[in-house]
Amino acid sequence: KMLGRVLWTVLLVGALQSLAEASQGHISVVLLGATGDLAKKYLWQGLFQLYMDQVSSGHSFTFHGAALAALEPGQRLMFDVLKKLSCPPDEAPNRCAVLKDQFLKLSQYHQLSTAENYTALSREIEALLRQEGLKEAGRIFYFSVPPFAYTEIARHINSSCRPPPGAWLRVVLEKPFGHDLQSAQQLAAELAGFFREEEMYRVDHYLGKQAVAHILPFRDQNRQFLDPIWNRHHVERVEIVLKETVDAKGRTSFYEQYGVIRDVLQNHLTEALMFLIMELPANVSRAEEVLQHKLQSFQSLWGLERNSAVLGQYQAYASQVQEELQQAQDYVSTTPTFAGVLIHSDSLRWEGVPFLLTSGKALDERVGYARVLFKNRAYCTQSETLRDAGHSQCKAKQIIFYFGHGALNTPAVLVSRNLFRPVMPKDSWKEAVAQSDLRVFGQPLSDYYVYSPVKERDAYSVLISNIYHGRKDFFITTENLLASWGFWTPLLDSISRQPLRLYPGGVENQHLLDFEMVSGGLAFALAEPEELLNPPRQMPSDYKAIQSKYRQSPLVSAWSEDLISRLASDMEEAALRSVARSGQFHLALSGGSSPAVLFQRLARHHYAFPWKHTHIWLVDERCVPLTDSESNFFGLHRHLLQSVRVPYFNIHPMPVHLNRRLCVEEDRGAELYAKDIVALVANASFDLVLLGVGTDGHTASLFPRSESGLEGAPAVVLTESPVKPHQRMSLNLPLINKARQVFVLVLGKGKHDITTLLSRVGHEPRKWPISGVSPSSGQLVWYVDYDALLG
């Protein structure tokens, strides 16, 4: 009853413009975890700001703090926080006092731990609105609780606390949203059982930071200047950085599970990256268009490899983990507290432009920014002291979205004066007066047009306002979340055993964490100082002997990424030797999933490969159109051919699709391919054939108990696969065995059983076709990763 009287007083006096406007409806805000750290620091202040902003909007509000604590202690804790709420400096003191008093009276605490508690809350809201004759507009549930509690709370809300038909539900979720793709998919599936996609608002508070939130509007409002230069022809590189001076002390239980990549790069910095590289929709105010363009940008990113990142850990972290998590003295943490990651996009706009994402704890300064550095082709004859920053083309050209802290200590947008004077909305951004003593990226502040917000707002206040307005483009959709985890998870898997560079922390780091772009990846610029390491003791049983031979042929073994790197280098050496010997290199490649990473490696790292002298042939092909994603040629084109310059007439796809038919014998496709090989390849002897191995021992498209291809003519055959698509075309074993070199690539734990079996069997190609690979006068080399070799 008390809450009802207060609500009606607010409607009459609290400065709603009229009772007619109050009919827009009532909004109930439920903050779960109302006494936690996030709520204390940011969320209650954000909700109070929402109330101050919207008290005259025509909606009425009530605020329900909820937690597991019993009523009396929970209420005391919550109101201790509410009493400390503050108004912005420009708010009149009298109005501030009135609004704060109203807000406190409209807020109440609930213990929410059982299904009955949620039912009671819903009935209380309904009774209040019925009593006051108010229509319900919607309910906001803000989950400021650990993700393990999401599913149970979601079940209770869905079953007994939804608003009535005609009113909306908005459920706000805080990160982390999983720790890899699989866990994110699982959590997303669980939540989808209770809420519709449009009802869920996943928060990344960086999207509420004013400089980040202004990236898209800035690009939109300055299209006339940016359209000609926002591309690979003019942008040298993009840096997105979040540096922190604090360490992880007191948070190691969280940090040990997540580390810097999961904590910062996968979400905050990736979201800023998407705003920079996505294609601008026609209308940046349409959330659906923005979200769709973000998703398309994810799909354009190259897959990350282990050498895409440099990783570090501040020296005190290990002892902090041992102390806080009661770990043994010899416990070794492999959690990175610093990371620099190199990202590339294959979009037409950004191909070849490096995007550097960097974050870390215990660094020399606290600062965050996104910096777009433009190429500078100018040479200026005038001495540097006489150059005018606004006109000199020799000064650096850059656009910086400054997230906060650092030298400026405020959100800002900076544009080099020798680029253009930007268009900025005057109601929300003001031009700042340059401070003569400040320098940003080596240049005085006077070299830039500098804009800062008219009214600085906390990120959570911005996001809570967007939740109220239903602006989904400031939040993470399920599709975008899974796309982001799909992009980052392979890197996280590949670096799980990677050594970390230790750094002392703060200014003592000096140049220890500086890194550079090398061979398509990243490497620290300075050699690591020698440290006395105490590795954990190994028992003799922990070691396995790895032979240098496999099936009487040379064996190369390593972790998969190192193995691919070695194989790509060996292929390049073979190609260079062949071109030096005969002027050309005939390479026959297999399809399947294993070679895809090899093809990407060749495309991105081996610029000396003699592609213009290389003929590319297929070892086998599925009987599908070449544009079908099942086609081996399609995969080869996607991962390699579209990225390298092989002469058109040097590419030889298998003719499986003739006369609008697939692999029909009368069309004589296999015979045509064999004739091409005889005509172009000296002695029909390929310089190099790359093969794989199936779990059943097949190679190329030669399967156990195959009727053709294992011996004799013809050189190219049609075969049958036990799995779809069944029809295949393949080189036969005798033709493969005429090659100068044959490399066999075997990757993954799924191949361990067949690898072990093949090490014990002899020459039995009818049972295991791969056992029939034995070059008559050439060399066979096996490339087998540790997972396949050792299981």
Coordinates of N, CA and C in Angstrom, one line a residue, residues 226 229-241 272-273 276-277 340-345 349-358 369-377 396-401 416 419 440-443 448 513-518 521-522 525:
L226 N 35.2 9.9 -45.4 CA 35.8 8.5 -45.1 C 35.6 7.6 -46.3
I229 N 38.8 6.9 -48.2 CA 40.0 6.5 -47.5 C 39.8 5.4 -46.5
W230 N 38.6 4.9 -46.2 CA 38.4 3.9 -45.2 C 38.5 2.5 -45.8
N231 N 39.8 2.2 -46.2 CA 40.0 0.9 -47.0 C 41.5 0.6 -47.0
R232 N 41.8 -0.6 -47.6 CA 43.2 -1.1 -47.5 C 44.1 -0.3 -48.3
H233 N 43.6 0.5 -49.2 CA 44.6 1.4 -50.0 C 45.1 2.5 -49.2
H234 N 44.4 2.9 -48.2 CA 44.8 4.1 -47.4 C 45.1 3.9 -46.0
V235 N 44.6 2.8 -45.4 CA 44.8 2.5 -44.0 C 46.0 1.6 -43.8
E236 N 47.0 2.0 -43.0 CA 48.2 1.3 -42.8 C 47.9 0.1 -41.7
R237 N 47.3 0.5 -40.6 CA 47.0 -0.5 -39.6 C 45.9 0.1 -38.7
V238 N 45.3 -0.8 -37.9 CA 44.4 -0.4 -36.9 C 44.8 -1.1 -35.5
E239 N 44.8 -0.3 -34.5 CA 45.2 -0.7 -33.1 C 44.0 -0.6 -32.2
I240 N 43.6 -1.6 -31.5 CA 42.6 -1.5 -30.5 C 43.2 -2.0 -29.2
V241 N 43.2 -1.1 -28.2 CA 44.1 -1.3 -27.0 C 43.3 -1.1 -25.7
A272 N 34.6 -3.5 -30.6 CA 35.1 -2.2 -31.2 C 35.6 -2.5 -32.6
L273 N 36.3 -3.6 -32.8 CA 36.8 -4.0 -34.1 C 35.6 -4.1 -35.1
L276 N 34.5 -0.9 -36.4 CA 35.4 -0.2 -37.3 C 35.4 -0.9 -38.7
I277 N 35.3 -2.2 -38.8 CA 35.5 -2.8 -40.1 C 34.2 -3.2 -40.8
G340 N 48.8 -9.8 -27.2 CA 48.7 -9.1 -28.4 C 48.3 -10.0 -29.5
V341 N 47.3 -9.7 -30.3 CA 46.8 -10.6 -31.4 C 46.7 -9.9 -32.7
L342 N 47.1 -10.5 -33.7 CA 47.1 -10.0 -35.1 C 45.9 -10.6 -35.8
I343 N 45.0 -9.8 -36.3 CA 43.8 -10.2 -37.0 C 43.8 -9.7 -38.5
H344 N 43.4 -10.5 -39.4 CA 43.2 -10.0 -40.8 C 41.8 -10.3 -41.3
S345 N 41.3 -9.6 -42.2 CA 40.0 -9.8 -42.9 C 40.3 -10.0 -44.4
R349 N 37.4 -4.6 -48.8 CA 37.8 -3.3 -48.2 C 39.1 -3.4 -47.3
W350 N 39.3 -4.5 -46.6 CA 40.3 -4.6 -45.6 C 41.4 -5.6 -45.8
E351 N 41.4 -6.3 -47.0 CA 42.4 -7.3 -47.2 C 43.8 -6.8 -47.1
G352 N 44.6 -7.4 -46.3 CA 46.0 -7.0 -46.1 C 46.3 -6.0 -45.0
V353 N 45.2 -5.4 -44.4 CA 45.4 -4.5 -43.3 C 45.5 -5.2 -42.0
P354 N 46.6 -5.0 -41.2 CA 46.7 -5.7 -39.9 C 45.8 -4.9 -38.9
F355 N 45.1 -5.7 -38.1 CA 44.4 -5.2 -37.0 C 45.0 -5.8 -35.7
L356 N 45.5 -5.0 -34.9 CA 46.2 -5.4 -33.7 C 45.4 -5.1 -32.4
L357 N 45.0 -6.2 -31.7 CA 44.3 -6.1 -30.5 C 45.2 -6.4 -29.3
T358 N 45.3 -5.5 -28.3 CA 46.2 -5.7 -27.2 C 45.6 -5.3 -25.9
Y369 N 41.8 2.7 -26.3 CA 41.6 3.5 -27.5 C 41.5 2.5 -28.7
A370 N 40.9 3.1 -29.8 CA 41.0 2.4 -31.1 C 41.6 3.5 -32.0
R371 N 42.7 3.1 -32.7 CA 43.5 4.0 -33.5 C 43.6 3.5 -34.9
V372 N 43.1 4.4 -35.8 CA 43.2 4.1 -37.3 C 44.3 4.9 -37.8
L373 N 45.4 4.3 -38.2 CA 46.6 5.0 -38.7 C 46.6 4.9 -40.3
F374 N 46.7 6.0 -40.9 CA 46.6 6.0 -42.4 C 48.0 6.0 -43.0
K375 N 48.1 5.5 -44.2 CA 49.4 5.5 -44.9 C 49.8 6.9 -45.2
N376 N 51.1 7.2 -45.3 CA 51.6 8.5 -45.6 C 52.6 8.4 -46.7
R377 N 52.3 8.8 -47.9 CA 53.2 8.7 -49.0 C 53.9 10.0 -49.3
A396 N 51.8 12.7 -39.2 CA 51.0 11.4 -39.2 C 49.5 11.7 -39.3
K397 N 48.8 10.8 -40.0 CA 47.4 11.0 -40.2 C 46.7 9.9 -39.5
Q398 N 45.8 10.2 -38.6 CA 45.1 9.2 -37.8 C 43.8 9.7 -37.2
I399 N 42.9 8.7 -36.9 CA 41.7 8.9 -36.2 C 41.7 8.1 -35.0
I400 N 41.5 8.7 -33.8 CA 41.6 7.9 -32.6 C 40.2 8.1 -31.8
F401 N 39.7 6.9 -31.5 CA 38.5 6.9 -30.6 C 39.1 6.6 -29.2
S416 N 43.3 13.9 -37.1 CA 44.5 14.7 -37.5 C 44.0 15.8 -38.4
L419 N 43.8 15.6 -42.1 CA 42.9 14.7 -42.8 C 41.6 15.5 -43.2
V440 N 49.8 13.2 -27.8 CA 49.1 11.9 -28.0 C 49.7 11.2 -29.2
F441 N 50.3 10.0 -29.0 CA 51.0 9.3 -30.0 C 52.1 10.1 -30.7
G442 N 52.9 10.8 -29.8 CA 54.0 11.5 -30.2 C 53.7 12.9 -30.9
Q443 N 52.5 13.3 -30.9 CA 52.2 14.6 -31.5 C 51.5 15.5 -30.5
Y448 N 45.5 17.9 -33.7 CA 44.3 17.2 -33.9 C 43.1 18.1 -33.7
L513 N 57.5 -6.2 -23.6 CA 56.3 -6.6 -24.2 C 56.1 -6.0 -25.6
D514 N 57.1 -5.3 -26.1 CA 57.0 -4.8 -27.5 C 57.0 -6.0 -28.4
F515 N 56.1 -5.9 -29.5 CA 56.1 -7.0 -30.4 C 56.0 -6.4 -31.8
E516 N 56.3 -7.3 -32.8 CA 56.3 -6.8 -34.2 C 55.7 -7.9 -35.1
M517 N 55.2 -7.5 -36.3 CA 54.6 -8.4 -37.3 C 55.8 -9.1 -38.0
V518 N 55.8 -10.4 -38.0 CA 56.8 -11.2 -38.6 C 56.2 -12.4 -39.3
G521 N 52.6 -13.3 -38.8 CA 52.2 -13.5 -37.4 C 52.9 -12.4 -36.5
L522 N 52.9 -12.7 -35.2 CA 53.5 -11.7 -34.2 C 54.6 -12.4 -33.5
A525 N 59.6 -8.3 -29.9 CA 60.7 -7.7 -30.5 C 62.1 -7.9 -29.9

